[in-house]
Amino acid sequence: MRDPDLPTTMAAWHQHRYGGPDVVEPARLPVPVPRPTDLLVRVRACGIHAGDARLMRGDPYLVRLAFGIRRPRTAVRGMDVAGTVVAVGSGVTALSPGDEVVAEIGVGGGLAEYAIIPAARAVARPDHVPAQLAAALPVSGGTAVQALDAASVGSGSRVLVIGAAGGFGTFAVQLAAQRGADVWALAGERALDLVTGLGAAHTFDYRQVQPGSPELPAASFDAVIDIAGTAPLSTLRALLRDGGTVVLVSGNGGPVLGPMERMLRAVFVSRRRRRIRSLAATAKPEILTQLLELTGQSGIHPVIEQTYPFAAARDALAHVDAGHAVGKVVVTVE
């Protein structure tokens, strides 16, 4: 069903080529039409993360094979959306116009007044979670849960989170601490107090302490969650106790393969009793439902460094693209 009063065009932030934030421009685009299994939502808030910046730049070149060689096929960035359903496809029965939902919508489309969400990915947003908080959850929070699960983190586990102050890292610290883990964290000096408040028992300035430093004893960790992606794989492996796991979430690399170079090397460096696993997180509505239930009720709080109005969405992308955001960045579209 589609409301006949819906407009035919919408405001959006559109990129016509790959590049830095300057390639993202305001535009009037047609309001998309949902397919039978889709929802059309009026976007209330859109979370921005490093994946949006990488797709904006087409970095590494490998991603262009999937998303467009010369320009992105999906020209509107923004994967994490909270909004109000305004139309549903003919095959959708579980949701109706007026429902408040949140979802990871895929490659992009969230930096617009209206966006398409596959109905199978949408989760009802509970009243106790505002749209701005909900939009911070899907990719970063979902990836954190999957990383901790991949390393079997539970009560009593000793966990090192490398890159603990970013959007993903702030979730990883909180969720690991909630599971009863002994959390150690590397972050920038200005964020150490924040990370401690999120549940880390031991925090270190990554400029002073790095994997291999005596402050991080060898063979002492059940899990290493590596978001920064700069330490040698053999050094990370040496941190593990017997049976431990390193989980690679991201990493640096060359312009062609990017983090994939490091993740491919991990296959050859991993050992049976000290594993190195590359994480390929996927959208899982059941995890998002869990995160929404935890938010605000069990001590899990998205750390939002800054909220930008829709008119300043390009500034939000630029801030994330610079690589120094503490926690999450959210654009309000209302």
Coordinates of C-alpha atoms in Angstrom, one line a residue:
M1 CA 0.0 0.0 0.0
R2 CA 1.2 3.5 -0.8
D3 CA -0.2 6.7 0.5
P4 CA -1.5 8.8 -2.5
D5 CA -0.5 11.9 -0.6
L6 CA 3.2 11.0 -0.6
P7 CA 5.4 13.4 -2.6
T8 CA 7.0 12.2 -5.8
T9 CA 10.4 13.7 -5.1
M10 CA 12.6 14.0 -2.0
A11 CA 15.6 15.7 -0.7
A12 CA 18.7 13.5 -0.6
W13 CA 22.5 13.6 -0.5
H14 CA 23.8 12.2 -3.8
Q15 CA 27.2 11.3 -5.1
H16 CA 27.9 11.2 -8.9
R17 CA 31.4 9.8 -8.6
Y18 CA 33.8 8.3 -6.1
G19 CA 35.9 10.6 -3.9
G20 CA 36.0 12.6 -0.7
P21 CA 33.1 14.3 1.0
D22 CA 33.0 17.1 -1.7
V23 CA 31.5 14.6 -4.2
V24 CA 28.4 14.3 -2.0
E25 CA 25.9 16.9 -3.0
P26 CA 22.3 17.9 -2.2
A27 CA 19.8 16.8 -4.8
R28 CA 16.1 16.2 -5.5
L29 CA 15.5 12.6 -6.4
P30 CA 12.4 10.5 -7.1
V31 CA 10.8 8.9 -4.0
P32 CA 11.6 5.2 -4.5
V33 CA 8.8 2.7 -5.0
P34 CA 8.9 -0.5 -2.8
R35 CA 9.1 -3.9 -4.4
P36 CA 6.7 -6.6 -3.1
T37 CA 9.0 -7.5 -0.2
D38 CA 10.1 -3.9 0.7
L39 CA 9.1 -1.1 2.9
L40 CA 9.2 2.6 2.2
V41 CA 10.1 4.6 5.3
R42 CA 10.2 8.3 6.1
V43 CA 13.7 8.5 7.5
R44 CA 14.0 10.0 11.0
A45 CA 17.7 9.4 11.6
C46 CA 20.6 7.8 9.8
G47 CA 23.8 6.4 11.5
I48 CA 27.1 7.0 9.7
H49 CA 30.1 4.7 10.0
A50 CA 33.4 3.9 8.4
G51 CA 31.8 1.7 5.8
D52 CA 29.9 4.7 4.4
A53 CA 33.1 6.6 4.0
R54 CA 34.8 3.6 2.2
L55 CA 31.9 3.3 -0.2
M56 CA 31.9 7.1 -0.8
R57 CA 35.6 6.8 -1.9
G58 CA 35.3 3.4 -3.6
D59 CA 38.1 2.3 -1.3
P60 CA 39.6 -0.2 -1.8
Y61 CA 39.2 -0.6 -5.6
L62 CA 38.0 -4.2 -5.0
V63 CA 34.7 -2.9 -3.8
R64 CA 34.0 -1.2 -7.1
L65 CA 33.6 -4.6 -8.8
A66 CA 30.5 -5.1 -6.6
F67 CA 29.2 -1.5 -6.3
G68 CA 30.1 0.2 -9.5
I69 CA 33.4 0.6 -11.5
R70 CA 33.3 4.3 -12.3
R71 CA 30.5 5.5 -9.9
P72 CA 28.5 3.9 -7.2
R73 CA 25.3 2.2 -8.4
T74 CA 23.7 3.2 -5.1
A75 CA 24.4 6.9 -5.1
V76 CA 23.0 7.8 -1.7
R77 CA 25.1 6.8 1.4
G78 CA 23.8 5.7 4.7
M79 CA 23.2 2.1 5.8
D80 CA 21.7 2.5 9.2
V81 CA 18.2 3.9 9.3
A82 CA 15.4 4.5 11.8
G83 CA 12.1 5.8 10.4
T84 CA 8.4 5.5 10.0
V85 CA 6.8 3.1 7.5
V86 CA 4.8 5.0 4.9
A87 CA 4.2 2.2 2.3
V88 CA 4.6 -1.5 2.1
G89 CA 5.1 -3.9 -0.8
S90 CA 2.3 -6.3 -1.8
G91 CA 4.0 -9.2 -0.1
V92 CA 4.6 -7.6 3.3
T93 CA 2.2 -8.6 6.1
A94 CA 4.1 -8.2 9.3
L95 CA 4.5 -4.4 9.2
S96 CA 2.1 -1.6 8.2
P97 CA 2.2 2.2 7.5
G98 CA 2.8 4.1 10.8
D99 CA 5.1 1.5 12.3
E100 CA 8.4 2.7 13.7
V101 CA 11.3 0.6 12.5
V102 CA 15.1 0.4 12.4
A103 CA 17.3 -1.6 10.0
E104 CA 20.6 -2.0 8.3
I105 CA 19.3 -1.4 4.8
G106 CA 22.3 -2.6 2.7
V107 CA 24.7 -0.6 0.6
G108 CA 23.1 2.8 1.2
G109 CA 20.1 5.0 0.7
G110 CA 19.7 6.4 4.3
L111 CA 20.8 10.0 3.7
A112 CA 17.4 10.9 2.1
E113 CA 13.9 11.9 3.3
Y114 CA 12.7 8.4 2.2
A115 CA 14.4 5.1 1.9
I116 CA 13.7 1.5 0.9
I117 CA 14.2 -1.2 3.5
P118 CA 13.9 -4.9 2.8
A119 CA 11.1 -6.0 5.1
A120 CA 13.0 -9.0 6.3
R121 CA 15.7 -6.7 7.7
A122 CA 13.3 -4.3 9.5
V123 CA 12.8 -4.5 13.3
A124 CA 10.2 -2.7 15.3
R125 CA 11.7 0.2 17.2
P126 CA 10.5 0.1 20.9
D127 CA 9.2 3.3 22.4
H128 CA 12.0 3.6 24.9
V129 CA 14.7 3.9 22.2
P130 CA 14.7 7.3 20.4
A131 CA 15.3 7.2 16.6
Q132 CA 18.7 8.8 17.0
L133 CA 19.9 6.1 19.3
A134 CA 18.3 3.3 17.2
A135 CA 20.0 4.5 14.1
A136 CA 23.4 4.1 15.8
L137 CA 22.9 0.4 16.4
P138 CA 22.6 -1.8 13.3
V139 CA 26.0 -2.1 11.7
S140 CA 28.3 -1.2 14.6
G141 CA 26.3 -2.9 17.3
G142 CA 25.6 -6.0 15.2
T143 CA 29.2 -6.3 14.2
A144 CA 30.3 -6.1 17.8
V145 CA 28.0 -8.9 18.8
Q146 CA 29.2 -11.1 15.9
A147 CA 32.8 -10.5 16.8
L148 CA 32.4 -11.4 20.4
D149 CA 30.4 -14.5 19.4
A150 CA 33.2 -15.5 16.9
A151 CA 35.7 -15.5 19.8
S152 CA 33.3 -17.2 22.2
V153 CA 33.5 -14.3 24.7
G154 CA 31.7 -15.0 28.0
S155 CA 32.0 -14.7 31.7
G156 CA 35.6 -14.7 32.8
S157 CA 37.1 -14.2 29.4
R158 CA 40.0 -11.8 29.1
V159 CA 39.4 -9.7 26.1
L160 CA 41.6 -7.1 24.4
V161 CA 39.7 -4.5 22.2
I162 CA 42.1 -2.7 19.9
G163 CA 40.4 0.5 18.6
A164 CA 38.0 0.7 21.5
A165 CA 36.8 4.3 21.1
G166 CA 35.2 4.1 17.7
G167 CA 31.6 3.3 16.8
F168 CA 32.2 -0.4 16.8
G169 CA 34.7 -0.5 19.7
T170 CA 32.5 1.3 22.1
F171 CA 29.9 -1.4 21.6
A172 CA 32.4 -4.2 21.8
V173 CA 33.6 -2.9 25.2
Q174 CA 30.1 -2.6 26.6
L175 CA 28.9 -5.9 25.4
A176 CA 32.0 -7.8 26.5
A177 CA 31.7 -6.3 30.0
Q178 CA 28.1 -7.1 30.2
R179 CA 28.9 -10.8 29.4
G180 CA 31.2 -10.7 32.4
A181 CA 34.5 -10.5 30.5
D182 CA 37.7 -8.8 31.8
V183 CA 38.0 -6.1 29.2
W184 CA 41.3 -4.5 28.3
A185 CA 41.2 -1.7 25.7
L186 CA 43.5 0.4 23.5
A187 CA 42.2 3.8 22.5
G188 CA 43.3 7.4 22.1
E189 CA 44.3 9.3 25.2
R190 CA 41.2 11.6 25.1
A191 CA 38.9 8.7 25.1
L192 CA 40.4 6.6 27.9
D193 CA 38.0 7.9 30.6
L194 CA 35.1 7.2 28.3
V195 CA 36.2 3.6 27.6
T196 CA 36.7 3.0 31.3
G197 CA 33.2 4.2 32.0
L198 CA 31.9 1.7 29.3
G199 CA 33.3 -1.2 31.3
A200 CA 37.0 -1.6 30.4
A201 CA 39.1 -2.6 33.5
H202 CA 42.4 -1.7 31.9
T203 CA 42.8 1.0 29.3
F204 CA 45.9 2.2 27.5
D205 CA 46.8 5.0 25.1
Y206 CA 47.5 3.3 21.8
R207 CA 50.3 5.8 21.1
Q208 CA 52.1 4.5 24.1
V209 CA 51.1 0.9 24.4
Q210 CA 50.7 -1.4 21.4
P211 CA 50.5 -5.2 20.9
G212 CA 53.9 -6.5 21.9
S213 CA 54.4 -3.9 24.7
P214 CA 55.1 -5.4 28.1
E215 CA 51.8 -3.9 29.4
L216 CA 50.0 -6.4 27.3
P217 CA 51.5 -9.8 28.4
A218 CA 51.9 -12.5 25.9
A219 CA 49.7 -15.6 26.1
S220 CA 47.3 -13.7 28.4
F221 CA 44.1 -13.2 26.4
D222 CA 41.2 -15.4 25.4
A223 CA 40.1 -13.0 22.7
V224 CA 41.6 -10.1 20.8
I225 CA 39.1 -8.0 18.8
D226 CA 41.2 -6.0 16.3
I227 CA 39.5 -3.0 14.8
A228 CA 42.5 -0.8 14.2
G229 CA 44.1 -3.3 11.8
T230 CA 47.7 -2.2 12.1
A231 CA 49.5 -4.7 14.3
P232 CA 51.4 -7.7 12.7
L233 CA 49.3 -10.8 12.8
S234 CA 52.0 -12.8 14.5
T235 CA 52.1 -10.3 17.3
L236 CA 48.4 -10.5 17.8
R237 CA 48.5 -14.3 17.8
A238 CA 51.2 -14.2 20.5
L239 CA 48.8 -12.4 22.8
L240 CA 46.5 -15.4 22.9
R241 CA 46.2 -18.1 25.5
D242 CA 45.9 -21.6 24.3
G243 CA 42.5 -21.9 22.6
G244 CA 42.2 -18.2 22.1
T245 CA 40.9 -16.3 19.0
V246 CA 41.9 -13.1 17.3
V247 CA 39.0 -11.5 15.4
L248 CA 39.9 -9.2 12.6
V249 CA 37.1 -6.6 12.0
S250 CA 38.9 -4.2 9.7
G251 CA 42.4 -3.1 8.9
N252 CA 44.7 -1.1 6.7
G253 CA 45.9 -2.2 3.3
G254 CA 46.8 -1.2 -0.2
P255 CA 44.5 0.6 -2.6
V256 CA 43.4 -2.5 -4.5
L257 CA 42.5 -5.1 -1.8
G258 CA 42.5 -2.9 1.3
P259 CA 41.8 -4.9 4.5
M260 CA 41.3 -8.0 2.4
E261 CA 45.1 -8.3 2.1
R262 CA 45.5 -8.7 5.8
M263 CA 42.5 -11.0 6.1
L264 CA 43.8 -13.3 3.5
R265 CA 47.2 -13.5 5.2
A266 CA 45.4 -14.5 8.4
V267 CA 44.5 -17.8 6.8
F268 CA 48.2 -18.7 6.7
V269 CA 49.1 -17.3 10.2
S270 CA 46.3 -18.8 12.1
R271 CA 47.0 -21.9 14.2
R272 CA 44.6 -24.6 15.5
R273 CA 45.0 -23.6 19.1
R274 CA 45.5 -19.9 18.5
R275 CA 43.2 -18.9 15.8
I276 CA 42.9 -15.7 13.7
R277 CA 39.5 -15.2 12.2
S278 CA 38.4 -12.6 9.7
L279 CA 34.9 -11.3 10.4
A280 CA 32.4 -10.9 7.6
A281 CA 29.5 -9.5 9.6
T282 CA 26.0 -9.7 8.0
A283 CA 22.7 -8.0 8.8
K284 CA 20.9 -10.1 11.5
P285 CA 17.5 -8.7 12.6
E286 CA 17.5 -11.0 15.7
I287 CA 20.7 -9.4 16.9
L288 CA 19.3 -5.9 16.3
T289 CA 16.2 -6.9 18.3
Q290 CA 18.5 -7.9 21.1
L291 CA 20.4 -4.7 21.0
L292 CA 17.2 -2.6 21.0
E293 CA 16.0 -4.5 24.1
L294 CA 19.4 -3.9 25.9
T295 CA 19.6 -0.2 25.0
G296 CA 18.8 1.9 28.0
Q297 CA 17.6 -1.0 30.1
S298 CA 20.7 -3.1 30.8
G299 CA 23.5 -0.5 30.7
I300 CA 24.1 -0.6 26.9
H301 CA 24.1 2.9 25.5
P302 CA 25.2 4.0 22.0
V303 CA 28.0 6.5 22.4
I304 CA 27.0 9.3 20.0
E305 CA 29.8 11.9 19.6
Q306 CA 27.8 14.2 17.5
T307 CA 24.4 14.6 15.9
Y308 CA 24.2 16.5 12.6
P309 CA 21.1 18.0 11.0
F310 CA 20.2 16.8 7.5
A311 CA 21.5 19.9 5.9
A312 CA 25.0 19.2 7.3
A313 CA 25.1 15.5 6.3
R314 CA 28.2 16.1 4.2
D315 CA 30.0 17.3 7.3
A316 CA 29.0 14.1 9.1
L317 CA 30.5 12.1 6.4
A318 CA 33.7 14.2 6.4
H319 CA 34.0 13.7 10.2
V320 CA 33.8 10.0 9.9
D321 CA 36.0 9.9 6.8
A322 CA 38.7 11.7 8.8
G323 CA 38.9 8.7 11.1
H324 CA 38.8 10.3 14.5
A325 CA 35.2 10.0 15.6
V326 CA 34.7 8.8 19.2
G327 CA 31.7 6.6 19.2
K328 CA 28.9 7.1 16.6
V329 CA 27.9 10.0 14.3
V330 CA 24.2 10.3 13.5
V331 CA 22.3 12.5 11.0
T332 CA 18.7 13.5 11.9
V333 CA 16.5 13.7 8.8
E334 CA 13.4 15.1 10.4

